[in-house]
Amino acid sequence: MLSARSLFQEILDNDDSYQLFCSIAASGETQGGWENARIAALVPAAMSDLAPRITRHGADEDKHGRIFNALLKKRGLEPVPVPPEADYTMLLERAGIGLAHEKLGADEPLTERDIVVYLSHSRVTEQRAADQMVMLVKFFGDHPEVGKAIRMISNDEDNHLAYCHEELLRLAAAGHGRTIQRTLRECALAEIKIYRDVSLAVTSRMGRLLGWPKPKAAVLTAGVHAIYAYERLGGWRRMVRLRMPERRGALDGPATAAAAAF
């Protein structure tokens, strides 16, 4: 019987699929770390109070990248290149979601609108990350090899999502409400397409590595399309709602050490 648990267990049990999974995750987290570090360095003076939290966000993402690389090392594996069609962060940038790397690589201060775009993009992508980690914790939170790492990353993603809610609500109260809602909607509708495309690419790669028969691959591909259909019809709205989180000041203070995961 096909289930999310059985599929992830299959990926976890095979070195080649595990290597690809951890490599994709490590690359995306490391890229997120760089992006947040650059945004923190370029934050406009009028919003300088945000810089420490953006820095903390980036430090968490860097930590997650190190964790996934450490999981590979524990099994005696090296990271492998991420297939371009499975590079979620690169595809988001190409679609114009978030702040362009060209802008982040320059030394010009960002604008307040840039920060609104950054936080809106983060609210959408952190929802995706938090949802995925909740699922992994449910299935593998007690796993002897990956359980501690998964729980730590999941807690961080919940913090990131809470931070995005809190800061966007504060900015909405300061007069940015319409821009936030418009940007959230644009980001969410673009993200669900990219997530579909990346999911199809990863499913195809995993199928080849694990030798899935055609009927199984077809069922999984249909499942990806079904998820997209649900999200396109209204599931995307969960990514744009804003509410004051229970975790206030979630990114105040320093990041926790990656070593605590092992």
Coordinates of C-alpha atoms in Angstrom, one line a residue:
M1 CA 0.0 0.0 0.0
L2 CA 1.3 3.4 -1.0
S3 CA 1.6 6.0 1.8
A4 CA 3.7 9.0 2.6
R5 CA 5.3 7.0 5.5
S6 CA 6.2 4.0 3.2
L7 CA 7.6 6.3 0.5
F8 CA 9.8 8.2 2.9
Q9 CA 10.9 5.0 4.5
E10 CA 11.9 3.7 1.1
I11 CA 13.9 6.9 0.4
L12 CA 15.6 6.7 3.8
D13 CA 16.6 3.0 3.4
N14 CA 18.4 3.5 0.1
D15 CA 21.7 5.3 0.0
D16 CA 21.2 6.8 -3.5
S17 CA 17.8 8.2 -2.8
Y18 CA 18.8 9.4 0.7
Q19 CA 21.8 11.1 -0.8
L20 CA 19.7 13.0 -3.3
F21 CA 17.0 13.9 -0.7
C22 CA 19.6 15.3 1.8
S23 CA 21.5 17.1 -1.0
I24 CA 18.4 18.9 -2.3
A25 CA 17.5 19.9 1.3
A26 CA 21.0 21.0 2.2
S27 CA 21.3 23.1 -1.0
G28 CA 18.0 24.9 -0.5
E29 CA 18.7 25.6 3.2
T30 CA 22.2 27.0 2.5
Q31 CA 20.8 29.2 -0.2
G32 CA 18.2 30.5 2.2
G33 CA 20.9 31.3 4.7
W34 CA 22.8 33.4 2.1
E35 CA 19.7 35.2 1.1
N36 CA 18.7 36.2 4.6
A37 CA 22.3 37.2 5.5
R38 CA 22.4 39.6 2.5
I39 CA 18.9 41.0 3.3
A40 CA 20.0 41.6 6.9
A41 CA 23.1 43.5 5.6
L42 CA 21.0 45.6 3.3
V43 CA 17.9 46.3 5.4
P44 CA 16.9 50.0 5.2
A45 CA 17.8 52.2 8.2
A46 CA 14.2 52.8 9.0
M47 CA 13.7 49.1 9.6
S48 CA 17.0 48.3 11.3
D49 CA 15.2 46.7 14.2
L50 CA 14.4 43.8 11.9
A51 CA 18.1 43.1 11.1
P52 CA 18.8 40.9 14.1
R53 CA 15.8 38.7 13.4
I54 CA 16.6 38.4 9.7
T55 CA 20.2 37.4 10.7
R56 CA 18.8 34.8 13.1
H57 CA 16.6 33.5 10.3
G58 CA 19.6 33.1 8.0
A59 CA 21.7 31.5 10.8
D60 CA 18.9 28.9 11.2
E61 CA 18.9 28.1 7.5
D62 CA 22.7 27.7 7.4
K63 CA 22.4 25.4 10.4
H64 CA 19.8 23.3 8.6
G65 CA 22.1 23.0 5.6
R66 CA 24.9 21.8 7.9
I67 CA 22.6 19.3 9.5
F68 CA 21.6 17.7 6.2
N69 CA 25.2 17.5 5.2
A70 CA 26.1 16.0 8.6
L71 CA 23.4 13.3 8.0
L72 CA 25.1 12.5 4.7
K73 CA 28.5 12.3 6.4
K74 CA 27.2 10.0 9.1
R75 CA 26.3 7.5 6.4
G76 CA 29.6 8.0 4.6
L77 CA 27.9 9.9 1.7
E78 CA 28.9 13.0 -0.1
P79 CA 26.5 15.7 -1.4
V80 CA 25.5 15.4 -5.1
P81 CA 24.6 18.2 -7.5
V82 CA 20.9 19.3 -7.4
P83 CA 19.2 18.7 -10.7
P84 CA 18.1 22.1 -12.1
E85 CA 14.5 21.0 -12.4
A86 CA 14.5 20.1 -8.7
D87 CA 16.1 23.3 -7.5
Y88 CA 13.2 24.9 -5.7
T89 CA 14.9 28.1 -4.6
M90 CA 16.4 28.7 -8.0
L91 CA 13.1 28.2 -9.8
L92 CA 11.4 30.6 -7.3
E93 CA 13.9 33.3 -8.2
R94 CA 13.5 32.7 -11.9
A95 CA 9.7 33.1 -11.5
G96 CA 10.3 36.5 -9.9
I97 CA 9.3 35.4 -6.4
G98 CA 11.2 37.1 -3.6
L99 CA 14.2 39.4 -4.1
A100 CA 16.5 38.9 -7.1
H101 CA 20.0 37.6 -6.4
E102 CA 21.3 40.5 -8.5
K103 CA 19.8 42.9 -6.1
L104 CA 21.1 41.0 -3.0
G105 CA 24.5 40.8 -4.5
A106 CA 24.8 44.6 -4.8
D107 CA 25.6 47.1 -2.0
E108 CA 22.5 49.3 -2.3
P109 CA 20.2 49.4 0.7
L110 CA 16.9 47.7 0.2
T111 CA 13.6 49.6 0.3
E112 CA 10.7 49.1 2.7
R113 CA 8.8 47.6 -0.2
D114 CA 11.7 45.1 -0.7
I115 CA 11.3 44.0 2.9
V116 CA 7.6 43.6 2.5
V117 CA 8.2 41.4 -0.5
Y118 CA 10.9 39.4 1.4
L119 CA 8.6 38.7 4.3
S120 CA 5.6 37.9 2.1
H121 CA 7.7 35.4 0.1
S122 CA 9.0 33.9 3.4
R123 CA 5.5 33.6 4.8
V124 CA 4.5 31.4 1.8
T125 CA 7.7 29.3 1.6
E126 CA 7.9 28.8 5.4
Q127 CA 4.3 27.5 5.3
R128 CA 5.4 24.9 2.9
A129 CA 8.5 24.0 4.9
A130 CA 6.6 23.9 8.2
D131 CA 3.9 21.6 6.7
Q132 CA 6.6 19.2 5.3
M133 CA 8.5 19.0 8.6
V134 CA 5.3 18.4 10.6
M135 CA 4.7 15.4 8.3
L136 CA 8.2 14.1 8.8
V137 CA 8.1 14.5 12.5
K138 CA 4.9 12.5 12.6
F139 CA 6.5 9.6 10.7
F140 CA 10.1 9.8 11.7
G141 CA 10.4 12.0 14.8
D142 CA 11.6 9.0 16.8
H143 CA 13.9 7.6 14.1
P144 CA 17.3 6.8 15.6
E145 CA 19.2 8.2 12.6
V146 CA 17.2 11.3 11.6
G147 CA 14.7 11.9 14.4
K148 CA 16.6 14.6 16.4
A149 CA 17.5 16.5 13.3
I150 CA 14.0 16.5 12.0
R151 CA 12.5 17.7 15.3
M152 CA 15.0 20.5 15.6
I153 CA 14.4 21.7 12.0
S154 CA 10.7 21.5 12.5
N155 CA 10.8 23.6 15.6
D156 CA 12.9 26.2 13.7
E157 CA 10.5 26.3 10.8
D158 CA 7.6 26.9 13.2
N159 CA 9.6 29.8 14.6
H160 CA 10.2 31.2 11.1
L161 CA 6.5 31.0 10.2
A162 CA 5.5 32.7 13.5
Y163 CA 8.1 35.5 12.8
C164 CA 6.6 36.1 9.3
H165 CA 3.1 36.4 10.7
E166 CA 4.1 38.8 13.4
E167 CA 6.2 41.1 11.3
L168 CA 3.7 41.2 8.4
L169 CA 0.9 42.0 10.8
R170 CA 3.0 44.8 12.2
L171 CA 3.7 46.1 8.7
A172 CA 0.1 45.9 7.7
A173 CA -0.9 48.0 10.7
A174 CA 1.8 50.5 9.5
G175 CA 0.0 50.9 6.2
H176 CA 1.4 48.2 4.0
G177 CA -1.7 46.0 4.1
R178 CA -2.7 46.1 0.5
T179 CA 0.8 45.5 -0.8
I180 CA 1.2 42.6 1.6
Q181 CA -2.1 40.9 0.5
R182 CA -1.3 41.4 -3.2
T183 CA 2.2 40.1 -2.8
L184 CA 1.2 37.1 -0.7
R185 CA -1.4 36.0 -3.3
E186 CA 1.1 36.4 -6.2
C187 CA 3.7 34.4 -4.3
A188 CA 1.4 31.6 -3.3
L189 CA 0.0 31.1 -6.8
A190 CA 3.5 31.0 -8.2
E191 CA 4.8 28.8 -5.4
I192 CA 2.2 26.0 -5.8
K193 CA 3.2 25.7 -9.5
I194 CA 6.9 25.5 -8.8
Y195 CA 6.3 23.0 -5.9
R196 CA 4.3 20.8 -8.4
D197 CA 7.1 21.0 -11.0
V198 CA 9.8 20.2 -8.4
S199 CA 7.7 17.4 -6.9
L200 CA 7.3 15.8 -10.4
A201 CA 11.1 16.1 -11.0
V202 CA 12.0 14.6 -7.7
T203 CA 9.4 11.8 -8.1
S204 CA 10.9 11.0 -11.5
R205 CA 14.5 10.9 -10.1
M206 CA 13.5 8.9 -7.1
G207 CA 11.6 6.4 -9.3
R208 CA 14.7 5.8 -11.4
L209 CA 17.0 5.4 -8.4
L210 CA 14.6 3.1 -6.6
G211 CA 13.4 1.2 -9.6
W212 CA 9.7 1.9 -9.2
P213 CA 7.5 0.1 -11.7
K214 CA 5.5 2.2 -14.1
P215 CA 2.1 1.8 -12.4
K216 CA 3.6 3.0 -9.0
A217 CA 5.3 5.9 -10.7
A218 CA 2.1 6.8 -12.5
V219 CA 0.1 6.7 -9.2
L220 CA 2.6 9.0 -7.5
T221 CA 2.7 11.4 -10.4
A222 CA -1.1 11.5 -10.4
G223 CA -0.9 12.3 -6.6
V224 CA 1.3 15.3 -7.3
H225 CA -1.2 16.6 -9.8
A226 CA -4.0 16.1 -7.4
I227 CA -2.3 18.1 -4.7
Y228 CA -1.7 20.9 -7.2
A229 CA -5.4 20.8 -8.2
Y230 CA -6.5 21.1 -4.6
E231 CA -4.1 24.0 -4.0
R232 CA -5.1 25.8 -7.1
L233 CA -8.8 25.5 -6.2
G234 CA -8.3 27.1 -2.8
G235 CA -5.7 25.3 -0.8
W236 CA -3.3 28.1 -1.5
R237 CA -5.3 30.4 0.8
R238 CA -3.7 28.8 3.9
M239 CA -0.4 30.4 2.7
V240 CA -1.8 34.0 2.7
R241 CA -3.8 34.2 5.9
L242 CA -2.2 36.2 8.7
R243 CA -2.9 35.8 12.4
M244 CA -1.0 36.7 15.5
P245 CA 1.1 33.7 16.5
E246 CA 1.3 32.1 19.9
R247 CA 5.0 32.3 19.6
R248 CA 5.8 36.0 19.9
G249 CA 9.3 37.2 19.3
A250 CA 10.1 33.7 17.9
L251 CA 13.4 34.9 16.4
D252 CA 14.7 36.9 19.2
G253 CA 18.0 35.7 20.5
P254 CA 20.8 33.5 18.9
A255 CA 20.2 30.4 16.9
T256 CA 20.6 27.1 18.6
A257 CA 23.7 25.0 17.8
A258 CA 23.5 22.4 15.1
A259 CA 25.5 20.0 17.3
A260 CA 22.5 19.6 19.5
A261 CA 20.8 17.6 16.8
F262 CA 23.3 14.7 17.1

